[in-house]
mmCIF file of C-alpha atoms and ligand atoms in Angstrom:
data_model
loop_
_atom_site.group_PDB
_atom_site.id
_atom_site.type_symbol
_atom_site.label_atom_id
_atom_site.label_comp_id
_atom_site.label_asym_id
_atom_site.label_seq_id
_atom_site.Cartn_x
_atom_site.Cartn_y
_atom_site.Cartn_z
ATOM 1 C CA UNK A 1 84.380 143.798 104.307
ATOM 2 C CA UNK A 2 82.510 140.066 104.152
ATOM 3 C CA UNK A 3 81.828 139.652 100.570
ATOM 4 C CA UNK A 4 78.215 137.272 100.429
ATOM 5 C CA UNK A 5 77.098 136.000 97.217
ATOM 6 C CA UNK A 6 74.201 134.184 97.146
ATOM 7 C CA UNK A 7 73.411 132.400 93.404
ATOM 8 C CA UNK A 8 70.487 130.971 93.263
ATOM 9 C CA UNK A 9 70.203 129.825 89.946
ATOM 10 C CA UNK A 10 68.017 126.826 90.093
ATOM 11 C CA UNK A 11 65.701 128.285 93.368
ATOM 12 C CA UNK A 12 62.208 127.972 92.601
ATOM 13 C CA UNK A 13 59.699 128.106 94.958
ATOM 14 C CA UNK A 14 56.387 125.945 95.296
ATOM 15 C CA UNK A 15 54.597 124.213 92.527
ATOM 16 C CA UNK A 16 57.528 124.449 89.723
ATOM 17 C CA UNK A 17 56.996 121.289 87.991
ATOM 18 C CA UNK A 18 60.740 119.814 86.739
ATOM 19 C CA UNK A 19 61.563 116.829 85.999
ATOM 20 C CA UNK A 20 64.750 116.205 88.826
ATOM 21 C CA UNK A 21 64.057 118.375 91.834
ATOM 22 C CA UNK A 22 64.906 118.189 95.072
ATOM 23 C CA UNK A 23 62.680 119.743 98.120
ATOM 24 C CA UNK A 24 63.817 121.078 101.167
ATOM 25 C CA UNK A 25 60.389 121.928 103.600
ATOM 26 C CA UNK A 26 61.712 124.089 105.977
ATOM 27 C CA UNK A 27 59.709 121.900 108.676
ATOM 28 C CA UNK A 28 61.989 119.279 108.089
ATOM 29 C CA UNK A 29 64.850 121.457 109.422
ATOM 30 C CA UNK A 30 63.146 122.432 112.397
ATOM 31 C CA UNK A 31 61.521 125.372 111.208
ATOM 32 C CA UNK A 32 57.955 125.578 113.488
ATOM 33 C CA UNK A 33 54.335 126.855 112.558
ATOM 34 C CA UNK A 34 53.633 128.228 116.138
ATOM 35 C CA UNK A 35 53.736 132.275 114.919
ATOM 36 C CA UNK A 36 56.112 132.539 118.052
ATOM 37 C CA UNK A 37 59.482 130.389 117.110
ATOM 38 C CA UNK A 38 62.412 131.814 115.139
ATOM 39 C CA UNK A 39 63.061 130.087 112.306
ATOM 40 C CA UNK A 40 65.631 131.635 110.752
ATOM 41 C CA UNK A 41 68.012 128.547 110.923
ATOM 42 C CA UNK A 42 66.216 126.219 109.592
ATOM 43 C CA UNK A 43 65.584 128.651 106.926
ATOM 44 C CA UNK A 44 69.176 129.314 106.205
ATOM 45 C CA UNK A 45 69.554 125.368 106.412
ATOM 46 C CA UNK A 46 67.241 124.934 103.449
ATOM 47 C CA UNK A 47 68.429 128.114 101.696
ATOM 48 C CA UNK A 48 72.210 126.269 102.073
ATOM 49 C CA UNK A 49 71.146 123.178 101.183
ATOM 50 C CA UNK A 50 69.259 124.458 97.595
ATOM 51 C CA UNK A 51 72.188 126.701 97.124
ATOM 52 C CA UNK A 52 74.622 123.950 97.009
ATOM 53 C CA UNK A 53 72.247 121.133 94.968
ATOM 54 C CA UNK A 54 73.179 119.934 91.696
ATOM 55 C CA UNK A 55 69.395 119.526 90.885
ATOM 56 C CA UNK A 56 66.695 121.789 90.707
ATOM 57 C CA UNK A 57 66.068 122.782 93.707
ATOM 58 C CA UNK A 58 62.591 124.124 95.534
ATOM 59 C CA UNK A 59 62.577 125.381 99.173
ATOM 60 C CA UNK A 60 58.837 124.624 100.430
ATOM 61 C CA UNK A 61 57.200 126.908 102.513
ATOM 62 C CA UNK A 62 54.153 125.324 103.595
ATOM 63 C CA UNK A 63 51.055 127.943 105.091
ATOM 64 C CA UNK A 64 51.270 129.312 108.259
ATOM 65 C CA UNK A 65 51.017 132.922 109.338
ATOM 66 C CA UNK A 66 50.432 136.614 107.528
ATOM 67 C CA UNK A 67 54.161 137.762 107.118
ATOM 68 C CA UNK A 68 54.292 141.250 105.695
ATOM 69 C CA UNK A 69 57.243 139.930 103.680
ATOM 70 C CA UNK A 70 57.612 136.531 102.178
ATOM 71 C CA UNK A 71 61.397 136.982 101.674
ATOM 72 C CA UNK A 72 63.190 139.890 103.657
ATOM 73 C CA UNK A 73 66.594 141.002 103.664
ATOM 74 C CA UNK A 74 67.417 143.137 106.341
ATOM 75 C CA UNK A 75 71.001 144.961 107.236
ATOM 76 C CA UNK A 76 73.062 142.841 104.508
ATOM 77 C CA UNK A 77 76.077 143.898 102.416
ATOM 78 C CA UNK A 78 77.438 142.714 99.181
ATOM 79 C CA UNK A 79 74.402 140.490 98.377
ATOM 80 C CA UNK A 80 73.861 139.126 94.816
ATOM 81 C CA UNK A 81 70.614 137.100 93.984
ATOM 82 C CA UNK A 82 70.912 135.910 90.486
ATOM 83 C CA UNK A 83 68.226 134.340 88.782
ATOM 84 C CA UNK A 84 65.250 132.063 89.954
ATOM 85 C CA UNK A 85 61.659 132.154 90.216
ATOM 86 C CA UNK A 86 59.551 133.912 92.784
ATOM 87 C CA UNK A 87 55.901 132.830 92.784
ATOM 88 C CA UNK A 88 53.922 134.930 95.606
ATOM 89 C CA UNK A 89 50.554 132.798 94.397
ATOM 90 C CA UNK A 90 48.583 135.989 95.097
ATOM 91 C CA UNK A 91 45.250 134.829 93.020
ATOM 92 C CA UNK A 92 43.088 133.845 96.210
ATOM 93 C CA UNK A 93 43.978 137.105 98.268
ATOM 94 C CA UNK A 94 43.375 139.131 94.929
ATOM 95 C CA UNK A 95 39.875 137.115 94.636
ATOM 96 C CA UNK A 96 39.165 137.743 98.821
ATOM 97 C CA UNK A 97 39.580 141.444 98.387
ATOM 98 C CA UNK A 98 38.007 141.877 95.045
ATOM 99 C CA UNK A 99 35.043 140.300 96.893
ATOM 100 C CA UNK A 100 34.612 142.973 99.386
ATOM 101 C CA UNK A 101 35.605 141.008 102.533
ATOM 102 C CA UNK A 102 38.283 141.404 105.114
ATOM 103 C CA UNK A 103 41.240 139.817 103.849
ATOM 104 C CA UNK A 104 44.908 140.237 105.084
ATOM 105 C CA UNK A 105 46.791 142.451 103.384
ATOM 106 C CA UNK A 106 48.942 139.889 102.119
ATOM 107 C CA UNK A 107 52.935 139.946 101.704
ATOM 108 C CA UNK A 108 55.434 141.816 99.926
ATOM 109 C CA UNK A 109 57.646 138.971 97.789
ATOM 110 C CA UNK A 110 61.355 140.253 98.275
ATOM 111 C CA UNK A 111 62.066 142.912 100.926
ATOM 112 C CA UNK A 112 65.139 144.305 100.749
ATOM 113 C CA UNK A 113 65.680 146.905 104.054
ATOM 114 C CA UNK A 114 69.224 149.046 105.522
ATOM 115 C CA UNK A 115 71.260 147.321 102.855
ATOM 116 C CA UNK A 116 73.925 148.053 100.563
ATOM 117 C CA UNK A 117 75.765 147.021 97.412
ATOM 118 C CA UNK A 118 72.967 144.989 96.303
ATOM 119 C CA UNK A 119 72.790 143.019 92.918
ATOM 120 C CA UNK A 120 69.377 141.630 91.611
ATOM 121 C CA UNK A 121 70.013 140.049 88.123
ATOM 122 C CA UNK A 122 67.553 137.877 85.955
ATOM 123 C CA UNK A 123 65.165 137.518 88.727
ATOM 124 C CA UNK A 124 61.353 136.686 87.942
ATOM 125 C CA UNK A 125 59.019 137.427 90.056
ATOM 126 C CA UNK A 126 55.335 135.889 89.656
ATOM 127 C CA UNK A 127 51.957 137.021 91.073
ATOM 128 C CA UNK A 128 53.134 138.950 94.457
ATOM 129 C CA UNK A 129 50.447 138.884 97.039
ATOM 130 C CA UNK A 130 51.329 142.677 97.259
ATOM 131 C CA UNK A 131 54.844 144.447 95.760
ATOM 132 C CA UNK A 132 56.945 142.111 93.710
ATOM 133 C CA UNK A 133 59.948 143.640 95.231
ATOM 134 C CA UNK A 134 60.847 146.254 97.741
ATOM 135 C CA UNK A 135 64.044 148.180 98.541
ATOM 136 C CA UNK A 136 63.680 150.028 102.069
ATOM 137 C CA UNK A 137 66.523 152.249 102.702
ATOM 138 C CA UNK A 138 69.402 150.549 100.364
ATOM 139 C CA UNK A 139 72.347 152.269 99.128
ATOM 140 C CA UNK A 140 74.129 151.138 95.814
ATOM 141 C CA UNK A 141 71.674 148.757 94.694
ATOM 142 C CA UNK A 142 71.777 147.620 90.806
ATOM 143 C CA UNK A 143 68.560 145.554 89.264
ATOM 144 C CA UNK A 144 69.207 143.866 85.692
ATOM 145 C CA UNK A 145 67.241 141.803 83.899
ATOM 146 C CA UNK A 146 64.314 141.666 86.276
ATOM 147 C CA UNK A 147 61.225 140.044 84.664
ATOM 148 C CA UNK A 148 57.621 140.404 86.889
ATOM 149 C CA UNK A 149 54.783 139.312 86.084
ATOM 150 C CA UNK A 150 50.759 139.634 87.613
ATOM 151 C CA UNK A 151 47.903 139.846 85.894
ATOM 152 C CA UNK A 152 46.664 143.903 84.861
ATOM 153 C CA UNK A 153 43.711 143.625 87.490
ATOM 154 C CA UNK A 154 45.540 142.452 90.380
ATOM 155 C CA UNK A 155 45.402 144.919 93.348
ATOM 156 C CA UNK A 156 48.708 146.536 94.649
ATOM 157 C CA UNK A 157 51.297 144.353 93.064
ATOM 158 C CA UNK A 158 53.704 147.042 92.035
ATOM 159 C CA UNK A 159 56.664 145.792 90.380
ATOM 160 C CA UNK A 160 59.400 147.527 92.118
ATOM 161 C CA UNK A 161 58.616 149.797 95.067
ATOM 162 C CA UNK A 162 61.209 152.178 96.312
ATOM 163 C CA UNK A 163 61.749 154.094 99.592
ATOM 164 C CA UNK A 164 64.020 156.479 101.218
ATOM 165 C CA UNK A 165 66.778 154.639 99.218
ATOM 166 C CA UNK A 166 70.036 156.239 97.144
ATOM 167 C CA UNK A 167 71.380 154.947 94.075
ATOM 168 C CA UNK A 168 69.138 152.460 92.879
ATOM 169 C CA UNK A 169 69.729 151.386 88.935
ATOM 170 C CA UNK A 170 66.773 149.830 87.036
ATOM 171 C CA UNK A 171 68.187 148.423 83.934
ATOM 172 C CA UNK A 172 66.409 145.905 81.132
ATOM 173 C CA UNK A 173 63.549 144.858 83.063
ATOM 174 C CA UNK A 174 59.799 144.071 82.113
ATOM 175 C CA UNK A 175 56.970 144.545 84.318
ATOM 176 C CA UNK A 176 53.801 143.264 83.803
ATOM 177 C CA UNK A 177 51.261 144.190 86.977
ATOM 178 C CA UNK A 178 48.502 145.313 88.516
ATOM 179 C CA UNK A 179 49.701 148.439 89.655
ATOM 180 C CA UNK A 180 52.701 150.531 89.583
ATOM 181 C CA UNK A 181 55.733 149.137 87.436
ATOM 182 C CA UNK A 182 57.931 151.234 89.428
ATOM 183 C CA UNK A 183 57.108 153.182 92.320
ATOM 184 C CA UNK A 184 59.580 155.870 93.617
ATOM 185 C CA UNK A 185 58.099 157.245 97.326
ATOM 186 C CA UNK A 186 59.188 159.536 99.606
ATOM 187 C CA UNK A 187 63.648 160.224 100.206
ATOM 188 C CA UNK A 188 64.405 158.593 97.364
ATOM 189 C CA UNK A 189 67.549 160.197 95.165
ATOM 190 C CA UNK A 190 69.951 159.087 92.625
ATOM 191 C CA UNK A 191 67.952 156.397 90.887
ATOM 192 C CA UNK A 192 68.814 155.401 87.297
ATOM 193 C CA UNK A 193 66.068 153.289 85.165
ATOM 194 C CA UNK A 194 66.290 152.692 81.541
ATOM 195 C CA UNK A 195 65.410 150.156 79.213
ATOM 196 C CA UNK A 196 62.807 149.399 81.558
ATOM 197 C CA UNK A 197 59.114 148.138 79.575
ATOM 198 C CA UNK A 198 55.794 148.661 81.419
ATOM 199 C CA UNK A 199 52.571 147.356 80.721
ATOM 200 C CA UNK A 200 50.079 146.609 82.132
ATOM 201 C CA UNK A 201 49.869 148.152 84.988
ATOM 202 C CA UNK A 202 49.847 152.180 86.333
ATOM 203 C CA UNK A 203 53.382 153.385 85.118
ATOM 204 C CA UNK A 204 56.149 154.604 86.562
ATOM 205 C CA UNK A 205 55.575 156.869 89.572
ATOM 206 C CA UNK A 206 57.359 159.165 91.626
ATOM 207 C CA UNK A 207 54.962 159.167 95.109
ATOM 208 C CA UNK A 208 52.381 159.163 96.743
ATOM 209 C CA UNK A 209 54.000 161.806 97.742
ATOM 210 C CA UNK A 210 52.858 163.713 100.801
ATOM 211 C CA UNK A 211 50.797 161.845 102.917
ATOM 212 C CA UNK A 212 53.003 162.864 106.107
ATOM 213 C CA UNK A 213 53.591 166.718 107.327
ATOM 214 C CA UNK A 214 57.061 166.139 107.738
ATOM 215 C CA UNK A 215 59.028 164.072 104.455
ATOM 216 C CA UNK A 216 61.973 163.470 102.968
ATOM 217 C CA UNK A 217 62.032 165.078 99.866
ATOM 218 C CA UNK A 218 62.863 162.833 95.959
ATOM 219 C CA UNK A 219 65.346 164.059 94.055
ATOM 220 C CA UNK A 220 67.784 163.592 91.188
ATOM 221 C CA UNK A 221 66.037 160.430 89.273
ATOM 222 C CA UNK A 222 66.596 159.957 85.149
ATOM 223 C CA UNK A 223 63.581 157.922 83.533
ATOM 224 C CA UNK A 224 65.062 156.675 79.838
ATOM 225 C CA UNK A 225 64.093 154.839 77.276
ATOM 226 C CA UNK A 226 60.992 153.420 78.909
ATOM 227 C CA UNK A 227 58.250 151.824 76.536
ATOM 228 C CA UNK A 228 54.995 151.728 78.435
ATOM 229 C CA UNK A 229 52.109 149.224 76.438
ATOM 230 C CA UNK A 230 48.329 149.386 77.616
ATOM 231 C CA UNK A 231 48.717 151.439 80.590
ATOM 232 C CA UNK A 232 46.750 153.376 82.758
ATOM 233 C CA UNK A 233 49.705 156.349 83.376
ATOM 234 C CA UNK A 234 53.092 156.486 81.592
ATOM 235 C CA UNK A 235 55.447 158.921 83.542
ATOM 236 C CA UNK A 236 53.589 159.949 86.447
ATOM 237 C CA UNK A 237 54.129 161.945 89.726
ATOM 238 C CA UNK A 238 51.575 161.867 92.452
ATOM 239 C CA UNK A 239 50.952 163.668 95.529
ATOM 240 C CA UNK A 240 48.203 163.628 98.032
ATOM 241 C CA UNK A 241 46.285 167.254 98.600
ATOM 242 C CA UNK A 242 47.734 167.766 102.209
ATOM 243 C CA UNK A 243 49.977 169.783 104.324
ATOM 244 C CA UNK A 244 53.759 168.716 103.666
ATOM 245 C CA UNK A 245 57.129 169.642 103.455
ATOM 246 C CA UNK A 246 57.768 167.184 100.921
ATOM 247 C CA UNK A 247 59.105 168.136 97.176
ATOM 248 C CA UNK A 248 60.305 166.422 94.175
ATOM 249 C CA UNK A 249 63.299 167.865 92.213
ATOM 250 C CA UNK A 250 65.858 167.253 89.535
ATOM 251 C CA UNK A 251 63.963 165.088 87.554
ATOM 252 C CA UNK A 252 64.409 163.463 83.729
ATOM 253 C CA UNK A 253 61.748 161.139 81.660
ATOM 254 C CA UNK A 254 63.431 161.071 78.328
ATOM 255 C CA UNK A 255 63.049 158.765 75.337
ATOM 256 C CA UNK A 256 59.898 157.071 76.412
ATOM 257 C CA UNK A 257 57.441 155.490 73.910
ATOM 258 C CA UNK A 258 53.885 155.346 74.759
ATOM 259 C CA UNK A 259 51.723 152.459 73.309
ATOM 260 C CA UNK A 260 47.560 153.172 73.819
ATOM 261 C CA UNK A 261 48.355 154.862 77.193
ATOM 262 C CA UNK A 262 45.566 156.458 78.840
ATOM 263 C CA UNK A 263 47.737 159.166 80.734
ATOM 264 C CA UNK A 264 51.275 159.137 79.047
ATOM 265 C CA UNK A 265 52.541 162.317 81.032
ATOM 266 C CA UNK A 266 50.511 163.120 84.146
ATOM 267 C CA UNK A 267 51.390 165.361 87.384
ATOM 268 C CA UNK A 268 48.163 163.888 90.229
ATOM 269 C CA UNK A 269 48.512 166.409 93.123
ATOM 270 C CA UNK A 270 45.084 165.307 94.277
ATOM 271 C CA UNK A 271 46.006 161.805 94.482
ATOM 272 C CA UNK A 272 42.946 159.754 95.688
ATOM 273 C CA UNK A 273 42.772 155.974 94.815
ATOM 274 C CA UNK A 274 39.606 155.187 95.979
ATOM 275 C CA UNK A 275 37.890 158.609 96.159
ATOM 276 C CA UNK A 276 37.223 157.884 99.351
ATOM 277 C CA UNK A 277 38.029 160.419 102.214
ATOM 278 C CA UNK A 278 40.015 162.567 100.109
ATOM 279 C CA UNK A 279 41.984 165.083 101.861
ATOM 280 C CA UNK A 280 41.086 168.766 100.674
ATOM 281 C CA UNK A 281 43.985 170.551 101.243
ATOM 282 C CA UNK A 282 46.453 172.178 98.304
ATOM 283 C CA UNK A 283 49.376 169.761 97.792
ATOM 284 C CA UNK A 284 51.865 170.735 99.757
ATOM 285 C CA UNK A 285 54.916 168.992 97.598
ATOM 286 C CA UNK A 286 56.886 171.411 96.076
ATOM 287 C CA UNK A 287 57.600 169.575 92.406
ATOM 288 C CA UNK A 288 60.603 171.381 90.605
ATOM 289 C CA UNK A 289 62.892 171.203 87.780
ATOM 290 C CA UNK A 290 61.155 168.138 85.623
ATOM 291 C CA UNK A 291 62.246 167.706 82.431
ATOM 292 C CA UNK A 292 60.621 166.034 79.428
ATOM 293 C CA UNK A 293 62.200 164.933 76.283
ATOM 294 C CA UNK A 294 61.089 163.068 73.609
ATOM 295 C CA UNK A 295 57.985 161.415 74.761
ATOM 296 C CA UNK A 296 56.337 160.375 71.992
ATOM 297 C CA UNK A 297 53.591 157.197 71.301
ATOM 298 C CA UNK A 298 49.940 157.089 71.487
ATOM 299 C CA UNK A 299 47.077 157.629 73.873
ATOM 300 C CA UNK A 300 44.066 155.698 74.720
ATOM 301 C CA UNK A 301 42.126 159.145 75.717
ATOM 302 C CA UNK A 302 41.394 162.123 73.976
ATOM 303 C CA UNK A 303 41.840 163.968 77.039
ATOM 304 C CA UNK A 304 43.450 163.155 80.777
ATOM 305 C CA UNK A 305 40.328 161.467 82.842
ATOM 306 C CA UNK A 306 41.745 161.103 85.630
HETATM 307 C C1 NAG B 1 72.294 161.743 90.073
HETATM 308 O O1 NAG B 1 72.143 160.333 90.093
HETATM 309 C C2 NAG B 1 73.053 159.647 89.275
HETATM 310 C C3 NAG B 1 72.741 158.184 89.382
HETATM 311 O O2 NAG B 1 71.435 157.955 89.028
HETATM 312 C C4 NAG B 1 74.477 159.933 89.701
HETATM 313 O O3 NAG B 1 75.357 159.308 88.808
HETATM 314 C C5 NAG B 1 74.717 161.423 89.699
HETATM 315 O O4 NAG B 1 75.990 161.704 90.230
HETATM 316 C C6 NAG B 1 73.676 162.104 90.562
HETATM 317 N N1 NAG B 1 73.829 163.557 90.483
HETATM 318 C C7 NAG B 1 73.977 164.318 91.554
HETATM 319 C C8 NAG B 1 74.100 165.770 91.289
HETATM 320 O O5 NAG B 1 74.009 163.850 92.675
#
């Protein structure tokens, strides 16, 4: 089996101001702004070439396009990123949709998708457009040290968002968003996050859950030693009121200190963001075998206003 590492130690994207640095624009190595050209050698050019500088070392990106993910991994195995700066610049798409117009929906930062063995250490991730980072069906996949960072009132910038993925570990991170600090959706099992500090943002979630009839199920996931600071929701699991055969089971958020939460434990199954065109159904998500130990902290509300 190919063994890749990839450190990236000294990769910052855009407008990082050091003293030294190098730039590779990705136009320079052929890379075109037509919406129809691959690009994915030049890419890899640039990528090589910042890998192997002594300097700091930016990769420039310059605008074109609406790619649903800035950075995307797809099908890889053995893949360590380590370190470096992620800055998604997501202040004028927050501003466009907080204005009420049409705005794209803007990108996911990292996209991880069908991978395996994956190591994210000491990565910080700045102001995503939309998730910070995003693990799509991955198997074995260890995150250490993350640090993310958006601002409480940006929309949809969940920290780390999870999918149909096995054996993800969370470990030492802090997430600071608009959103979810970690999300855990649908056919999801085995994850692992502890030492993991929240705020602001929504909390950790398990869903949505249960927008689709037919869903893989989450199960087996251990929440520990979680601090959550100014949030809307500490430990949460959410499901939309509608027909599914979806179900959460096996489930552990233990040691977790609340600081002026306004939900600290809350189980949603009429999720509704908006409250707009709510589904009126019963839940159909079968939620079994949760298990919570010493939760402990303080509330913003007297009682759950959700
Ligand atoms: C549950 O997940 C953990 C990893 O988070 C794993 O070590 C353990 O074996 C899993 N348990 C079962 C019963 O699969």
């Amino acid at each position: 089996m190919k063994r890749i590492t990839l450190v990236v130690p000294l990769l910052v994207f855009l407008f990082f101001q050091y003293s030294s640095k190098v730039t590779y624009n990705v136009l320079s190595y052929g890379a075109k702004v037509n919406g129809r050209s691959d690009s994915k050698n030049a890419f890899l050019k640039a990528w090589n070439l910042a890998c192997a500088s002594t300097n700091p070392a930016i990769i420039y990106v310059p605008q074109a396009g609406n790619a649903q993910v800035w950075i995307k991994f797809y099908r890889v195995n053995h893949v360590t990123i380590s370190g470096g700066t992620l800055d998604d610049q997501g202040a004028p798409l927050w501003a466009c949709k907080s204005s009420g117009k049409t705005c794209p929906q803007g990108a996911t930062t990292l996209g991880i998708y069908h991978s395996q063995n994956i190591v994210i250490s000491k990565l910080r991730s700045l102001n995503s457009q939309m998730f910070h980072i995003l693990l799509y069906a991955c198997n074995n996949a260890r995150l250490e040290g993350v640090s993310i960072v958006a601002p409480g009132l940006s929309p949809n910038t969940d920290g780390i968002h999870l999918i149909s993925s096995t054996g993800v570990t969370v470990l030492n991170s802090k997430i600071s968003t608009g959103d979810d600090c970690i999300s855990i959706g649908p056919g999801n099992s085995n994850m692992w996050i502890e030492k993991v500090v929240c705020g602001p943002g929504h909390g950790i979630s398990i869903g949505s859950l249960g927008w689709e009839l037919q869903e893989p199920g989450v199960q087996n996931v251990t929440v520990k030693s979680t601090t959550f600071i100014g949030t809307q929701n500490g430990v949460r699991i959410k499901t939309w009121a509608r027909r599914s055969n979806g179900f959460v089971k096996d489930v552990v958020f233990q040691h977790s200190t609340m600081v002026n939460v306004q939900n600290p434990i809350i189980i949603d199954a009429n999720y509704c963001p908006n409250n707009e065109n709510c589904p009126n159904h019963v839940s159909g998500v079968k939620i079994s075998n949760v298990v919570y130990e010493d939760v402990h902290g303080t509330s913003a509300t007297r009682v759950s206003e959700v």
